[in-house]
Amino acid sequence: MKLLRRTGDKMVFQVDLRESVLLQQTLKLYPRVPPAHQPLSNSGKLPDPQENQRLLDDALADHRAANKKQVQAFVTDPRRFKPIEDGFRLSLTRPDAEWLLQVLNDVRVGSWLILGSPEERPKAPTAKTTPDFWAMEIAGYFQEQLLESLMGDGT
Amino acid sequence: MAATATPEIAPVVVQEPQDKPKSGLEPGYLVVCWNDPVNYMHYVTHVFQMVFGWSRKKAEFHMLQVHEQGKSILARESMEKAEHYVHELQKYTLHATMERDE
């Protein structure tokens, strides 16, 4: 995945055939972080903590549901992936790229949780951990490419 | 001639203006980001820039604090605003919470 050009808010990437398959398969794994995973507070010293936690969980669940629909639309939208000789041209606006970062990081963190939240990056996957290990690695690869493009614009 | 006593003038102690007592300050909730071994450092920097509108330098400072000290206090806000920031950070799957500033 290579940034070809950036014009204002719009970025165009070149994605080879293998990358396009990997990106679409990775996105289809969303969501991977389990619902109600994140506490609102560590100390719990908030007014009405249960109600506030519920509101946060509901807000994140709505966000996740909207993202899931958007993932479906993204991977099936023919205008997103325009075929070229040796792959595709992927067009993203800046908000698209931000959204994609969130989705990819969910897949990455969720896969890491499934792997047992290891402190160190696993060196080599076992037969059992291979799918989750590679989901984490591939999501990370696309995140890196997006971050480089987003952070390279001086913001 | 009796000496006239010079009246003693006590020095006036000028009090420096003090900050309002903590209890009188609004808002009072801390937005905290905690370290984890999974999120990329430059991803965390990027998220701080996006959520708080910070410069790269400020975002990197807080990211390094998270990385080296285990957590960073990102903001002190009203309850609603702190909740908003925690929600935004959690949308990016960062380990963020809000804590009462005591």
mmCIF file with all atom_site columns, C-alpha atoms in Angstrom, chain A residues 33 37-47 52 55-56 59-60 63 67 94 98-99 101-103 105-106 108-110 112 117-120 136-137 139-141 143-144 147-148 150-155, chain B residues 28-30 32 34-47 49-51 54-56 59-60 71 79-80 82-102:
data_model
loop_
_atom_site.group_PDB
_atom_site.id
_atom_site.type_symbol
_atom_site.label_atom_id
_atom_site.label_alt_id
_atom_site.label_comp_id
_atom_site.label_asym_id
_atom_site.label_entity_id
_atom_site.label_seq_id
_atom_site.pdbx_PDB_ins_code
_atom_site.Cartn_x
_atom_site.Cartn_y
_atom_site.Cartn_z
_atom_site.occupancy
_atom_site.B_iso_or_equiv
_atom_site.pdbx_formal_charge
_atom_site.auth_seq_id
_atom_site.auth_comp_id
_atom_site.auth_asym_id
_atom_site.auth_atom_id
_atom_site.pdbx_PDB_model_num
ATOM 1   C CA . VAL A 1 33  ? -12.819 -5.922  20.975 1.00 0.00 ? 33  VAL A CA 1
ATOM 2   C CA . HIS A 1 37  ? -14.662 -4.046  27.605 1.00 0.00 ? 37  HIS A CA 1
ATOM 3   C CA . GLN A 1 38  ? -13.551 -0.586  28.706 1.00 0.00 ? 38  GLN A CA 1
ATOM 4   C CA . PRO A 1 39  ? -14.213 0.863   32.157 1.00 0.00 ? 39  PRO A CA 1
ATOM 5   C CA . LEU A 1 40  ? -15.221 4.512   32.394 1.00 0.00 ? 40  LEU A CA 1
ATOM 6   C CA . SER A 1 41  ? -13.240 4.874   35.602 1.00 0.00 ? 41  SER A CA 1
ATOM 7   C CA . ASN A 1 42  ? -10.552 2.844   37.353 1.00 0.00 ? 42  ASN A CA 1
ATOM 8   C CA . SER A 1 43  ? -11.333 4.171   40.814 1.00 0.00 ? 43  SER A CA 1
ATOM 9   C CA . GLY A 1 44  ? -15.110 3.966   40.409 1.00 0.00 ? 44  GLY A CA 1
ATOM 10  C CA . LYS A 1 45  ? -15.395 7.223   42.347 1.00 0.00 ? 45  LYS A CA 1
ATOM 11  C CA . LEU A 1 46  ? -17.894 8.853   40.011 1.00 0.00 ? 46  LEU A CA 1
ATOM 12  C CA . PRO A 1 47  ? -21.449 9.895   40.732 1.00 0.00 ? 47  PRO A CA 1
ATOM 13  C CA . ASN A 1 52  ? -22.521 6.308   33.664 1.00 0.00 ? 52  ASN A CA 1
ATOM 14  C CA . LEU A 1 55  ? -24.224 5.135   29.035 1.00 0.00 ? 55  LEU A CA 1
ATOM 15  C CA . LEU A 1 56  ? -20.630 4.743   27.863 1.00 0.00 ? 56  LEU A CA 1
ATOM 16  C CA . ALA A 1 59  ? -22.529 4.883   23.157 1.00 0.00 ? 59  ALA A CA 1
ATOM 17  C CA . LEU A 1 60  ? -19.672 2.544   22.197 1.00 0.00 ? 60  LEU A CA 1
ATOM 18  C CA . HIS A 1 63  ? -20.535 3.452   17.441 1.00 0.00 ? 63  HIS A CA 1
ATOM 19  C CA . ASN A 1 67  ? -18.844 1.137   12.024 1.00 0.00 ? 67  ASN A CA 1
ATOM 20  C CA . ARG A 1 94  ? -9.119  12.280  5.693  1.00 0.00 ? 94  ARG A CA 1
ATOM 21  C CA . GLU A 1 98  ? -9.418  8.298   10.541 1.00 0.00 ? 98  GLU A CA 1
ATOM 22  C CA . TRP A 1 99  ? -12.348 5.913   10.561 1.00 0.00 ? 99  TRP A CA 1
ATOM 23  C CA . LEU A 1 101 ? -7.582  3.673   11.647 1.00 0.00 ? 101 LEU A CA 1
ATOM 24  C CA . GLN A 1 102 ? -10.165 3.136   14.392 1.00 0.00 ? 102 GLN A CA 1
ATOM 25  C CA . VAL A 1 103 ? -11.519 -0.002  12.733 1.00 0.00 ? 103 VAL A CA 1
ATOM 26  C CA . ASN A 1 105 ? -6.975  -0.727  15.676 1.00 0.00 ? 105 ASN A CA 1
ATOM 27  C CA . ASP A 1 106 ? -10.055 -2.494  17.008 1.00 0.00 ? 106 ASP A CA 1
ATOM 28  C CA . ARG A 1 108 ? -5.498  -5.295  16.175 1.00 0.00 ? 108 ARG A CA 1
ATOM 29  C CA . VAL A 1 109 ? -6.330  -4.808  19.867 1.00 0.00 ? 109 VAL A CA 1
ATOM 30  C CA . GLY A 1 110 ? -9.137  -7.375  19.747 1.00 0.00 ? 110 GLY A CA 1
ATOM 31  C CA . TRP A 1 112 ? -4.221  -9.177  20.906 1.00 0.00 ? 112 TRP A CA 1
ATOM 32  C CA . SER A 1 117 ? -2.864  -9.869  25.984 1.00 0.00 ? 117 SER A CA 1
ATOM 33  C CA . PRO A 1 118 ? 0.831   -10.836 25.766 1.00 0.00 ? 118 PRO A CA 1
ATOM 34  C CA . GLU A 1 119 ? 3.280   -8.266  27.149 1.00 0.00 ? 119 GLU A CA 1
ATOM 35  C CA . GLU A 1 120 ? 5.760   -8.996  24.368 1.00 0.00 ? 120 GLU A CA 1
ATOM 36  C CA . MET A 1 136 ? -3.052  -8.447  14.508 1.00 0.00 ? 136 MET A CA 1
ATOM 37  C CA . GLU A 1 137 ? -0.005  -8.148  12.248 1.00 0.00 ? 137 GLU A CA 1
ATOM 38  C CA . ALA A 1 139 ? -4.154  -4.741  10.808 1.00 0.00 ? 139 ALA A CA 1
ATOM 39  C CA . GLY A 1 140 ? -0.929  -3.218  12.168 1.00 0.00 ? 140 GLY A CA 1
ATOM 40  C CA . TYR A 1 141 ? 0.626   -3.107  8.715  1.00 0.00 ? 141 TYR A CA 1
ATOM 41  C CA . GLN A 1 143 ? -2.392  1.119   10.286 1.00 0.00 ? 143 GLN A CA 1
ATOM 42  C CA . GLU A 1 144 ? 1.276   1.961   9.794  1.00 0.00 ? 144 GLU A CA 1
ATOM 43  C CA . LEU A 1 147 ? -0.472  6.758   9.958  1.00 0.00 ? 147 LEU A CA 1
ATOM 44  C CA . GLU A 1 148 ? 2.559   7.526   7.836  1.00 0.00 ? 148 GLU A CA 1
ATOM 45  C CA . LEU A 1 150 ? -1.714  11.103  7.852  1.00 0.00 ? 150 LEU A CA 1
ATOM 46  C CA . MET A 1 151 ? 1.206   12.206  9.992  1.00 0.00 ? 151 MET A CA 1
ATOM 47  C CA . GLY A 1 152 ? 3.286   13.064  6.965  1.00 0.00 ? 152 GLY A CA 1
ATOM 48  C CA . ASP A 1 153 ? 1.041   15.985  6.126  1.00 0.00 ? 153 ASP A CA 1
ATOM 49  C CA . GLY A 1 154 ? 2.455   18.133  8.901  1.00 0.00 ? 154 GLY A CA 1
ATOM 50  C CA . THR A 1 155 ? -0.493  17.936  11.302 1.00 0.00 ? 155 THR A CA 1
ATOM 51  C CA . GLY B 2 28  ? -12.945 18.469  38.568 1.00 0.00 ? 28  GLY B CA 1
ATOM 52  C CA . TYR B 2 29  ? -12.536 15.278  36.559 1.00 0.00 ? 29  TYR B CA 1
ATOM 53  C CA . LEU B 2 30  ? -9.260  14.024  35.181 1.00 0.00 ? 30  LEU B CA 1
ATOM 54  C CA . VAL B 2 32  ? -6.302  9.700   32.170 1.00 0.00 ? 32  VAL B CA 1
ATOM 55  C CA . TRP B 2 34  ? -3.028  4.347   30.698 1.00 0.00 ? 34  TRP B CA 1
ATOM 56  C CA . ASN B 2 35  ? -0.168  2.415   29.184 1.00 0.00 ? 35  ASN B CA 1
ATOM 57  C CA . ASP B 2 36  ? -0.756  -0.837  27.357 1.00 0.00 ? 36  ASP B CA 1
ATOM 58  C CA . PRO B 2 37  ? 1.656   -3.028  25.431 1.00 0.00 ? 37  PRO B CA 1
ATOM 59  C CA . VAL B 2 38  ? -0.364  -3.102  22.223 1.00 0.00 ? 38  VAL B CA 1
ATOM 60  C CA . ASN B 2 39  ? -1.013  0.392   20.871 1.00 0.00 ? 39  ASN B CA 1
ATOM 61  C CA . TYR B 2 40  ? 1.720   1.871   18.688 1.00 0.00 ? 40  TYR B CA 1
ATOM 62  C CA . MET B 2 41  ? 3.410   4.949   20.130 1.00 0.00 ? 41  MET B CA 1
ATOM 63  C CA . HIS B 2 42  ? 2.825   7.073   17.045 1.00 0.00 ? 42  HIS B CA 1
ATOM 64  C CA . TYR B 2 43  ? -0.784  5.894   16.918 1.00 0.00 ? 43  TYR B CA 1
ATOM 65  C CA . VAL B 2 44  ? -1.271  7.208   20.463 1.00 0.00 ? 44  VAL B CA 1
ATOM 66  C CA . THR B 2 45  ? 0.376   10.510  19.469 1.00 0.00 ? 45  THR B CA 1
ATOM 67  C CA . HIS B 2 46  ? -1.906  10.788  16.470 1.00 0.00 ? 46  HIS B CA 1
ATOM 68  C CA . VAL B 2 47  ? -5.025  10.082  18.546 1.00 0.00 ? 47  VAL B CA 1
ATOM 69  C CA . GLN B 2 49  ? -3.676  15.256  18.282 1.00 0.00 ? 49  GLN B CA 1
ATOM 70  C CA . MET B 2 50  ? -7.038  14.368  16.810 1.00 0.00 ? 50  MET B CA 1
ATOM 71  C CA . VAL B 2 51  ? -9.031  14.242  20.039 1.00 0.00 ? 51  VAL B CA 1
ATOM 72  C CA . TRP B 2 54  ? -2.825  19.369  20.224 1.00 0.00 ? 54  TRP B CA 1
ATOM 73  C CA . SER B 2 55  ? 0.441   20.045  18.424 1.00 0.00 ? 55  SER B CA 1
ATOM 74  C CA . ARG B 2 56  ? 2.608   17.035  17.601 1.00 0.00 ? 56  ARG B CA 1
ATOM 75  C CA . ALA B 2 59  ? 0.879   14.992  21.949 1.00 0.00 ? 59  ALA B CA 1
ATOM 76  C CA . GLU B 2 60  ? 4.297   13.289  21.953 1.00 0.00 ? 60  GLU B CA 1
ATOM 77  C CA . LYS B 2 71  ? -0.239  6.946   32.615 1.00 0.00 ? 71  LYS B CA 1
ATOM 78  C CA . MET B 2 79  ? -17.876 15.627  34.141 1.00 0.00 ? 79  MET B CA 1
ATOM 79  C CA . GLU B 2 80  ? -19.633 15.904  30.760 1.00 0.00 ? 80  GLU B CA 1
ATOM 80  C CA . ALA B 2 82  ? -14.353 14.394  30.599 1.00 0.00 ? 82  ALA B CA 1
ATOM 81  C CA . GLU B 2 83  ? -16.894 11.735  29.588 1.00 0.00 ? 83  GLU B CA 1
ATOM 82  C CA . HIS B 2 84  ? -16.815 13.058  26.042 1.00 0.00 ? 84  HIS B CA 1
ATOM 83  C CA . TYR B 2 85  ? -13.020 12.815  25.871 1.00 0.00 ? 85  TYR B CA 1
ATOM 84  C CA . VAL B 2 86  ? -12.973 9.314   27.369 1.00 0.00 ? 86  VAL B CA 1
ATOM 85  C CA . HIS B 2 87  ? -15.554 8.218   24.822 1.00 0.00 ? 87  HIS B CA 1
ATOM 86  C CA . GLU B 2 88  ? -13.522 9.697   21.962 1.00 0.00 ? 88  GLU B CA 1
ATOM 87  C CA . LEU B 2 89  ? -10.307 8.025   23.180 1.00 0.00 ? 89  LEU B CA 1
ATOM 88  C CA . GLN B 2 90  ? -12.049 4.697   23.655 1.00 0.00 ? 90  GLN B CA 1
ATOM 89  C CA . LYS B 2 91  ? -13.414 4.895   20.109 1.00 0.00 ? 91  LYS B CA 1
ATOM 90  C CA . TYR B 2 92  ? -9.763  4.694   19.086 1.00 0.00 ? 92  TYR B CA 1
ATOM 91  C CA . THR B 2 93  ? -9.339  1.708   21.484 1.00 0.00 ? 93  THR B CA 1
ATOM 92  C CA . LEU B 2 94  ? -7.009  3.546   23.850 1.00 0.00 ? 94  LEU B CA 1
ATOM 93  C CA . HIS B 2 95  ? -7.140  2.640   27.534 1.00 0.00 ? 95  HIS B CA 1
ATOM 94  C CA . ALA B 2 96  ? -8.627  5.880   28.868 1.00 0.00 ? 96  ALA B CA 1
ATOM 95  C CA . THR B 2 97  ? -10.641 6.558   31.985 1.00 0.00 ? 97  THR B CA 1
ATOM 96  C CA . MET B 2 98  ? -11.902 9.518   33.977 1.00 0.00 ? 98  MET B CA 1
ATOM 97  C CA . GLU B 2 99  ? -11.116 9.937   37.659 1.00 0.00 ? 99  GLU B CA 1
ATOM 98  C CA . ARG B 2 100 ? -12.405 12.379  40.217 1.00 0.00 ? 100 ARG B CA 1
ATOM 99  C CA . ASP B 2 101 ? -9.720  14.967  41.060 1.00 0.00 ? 101 ASP B CA 1
ATOM 100 C CA . GLU B 2 102 ? -9.386  14.698  44.824 1.00 0.00 ? 102 GLU B CA 1
#
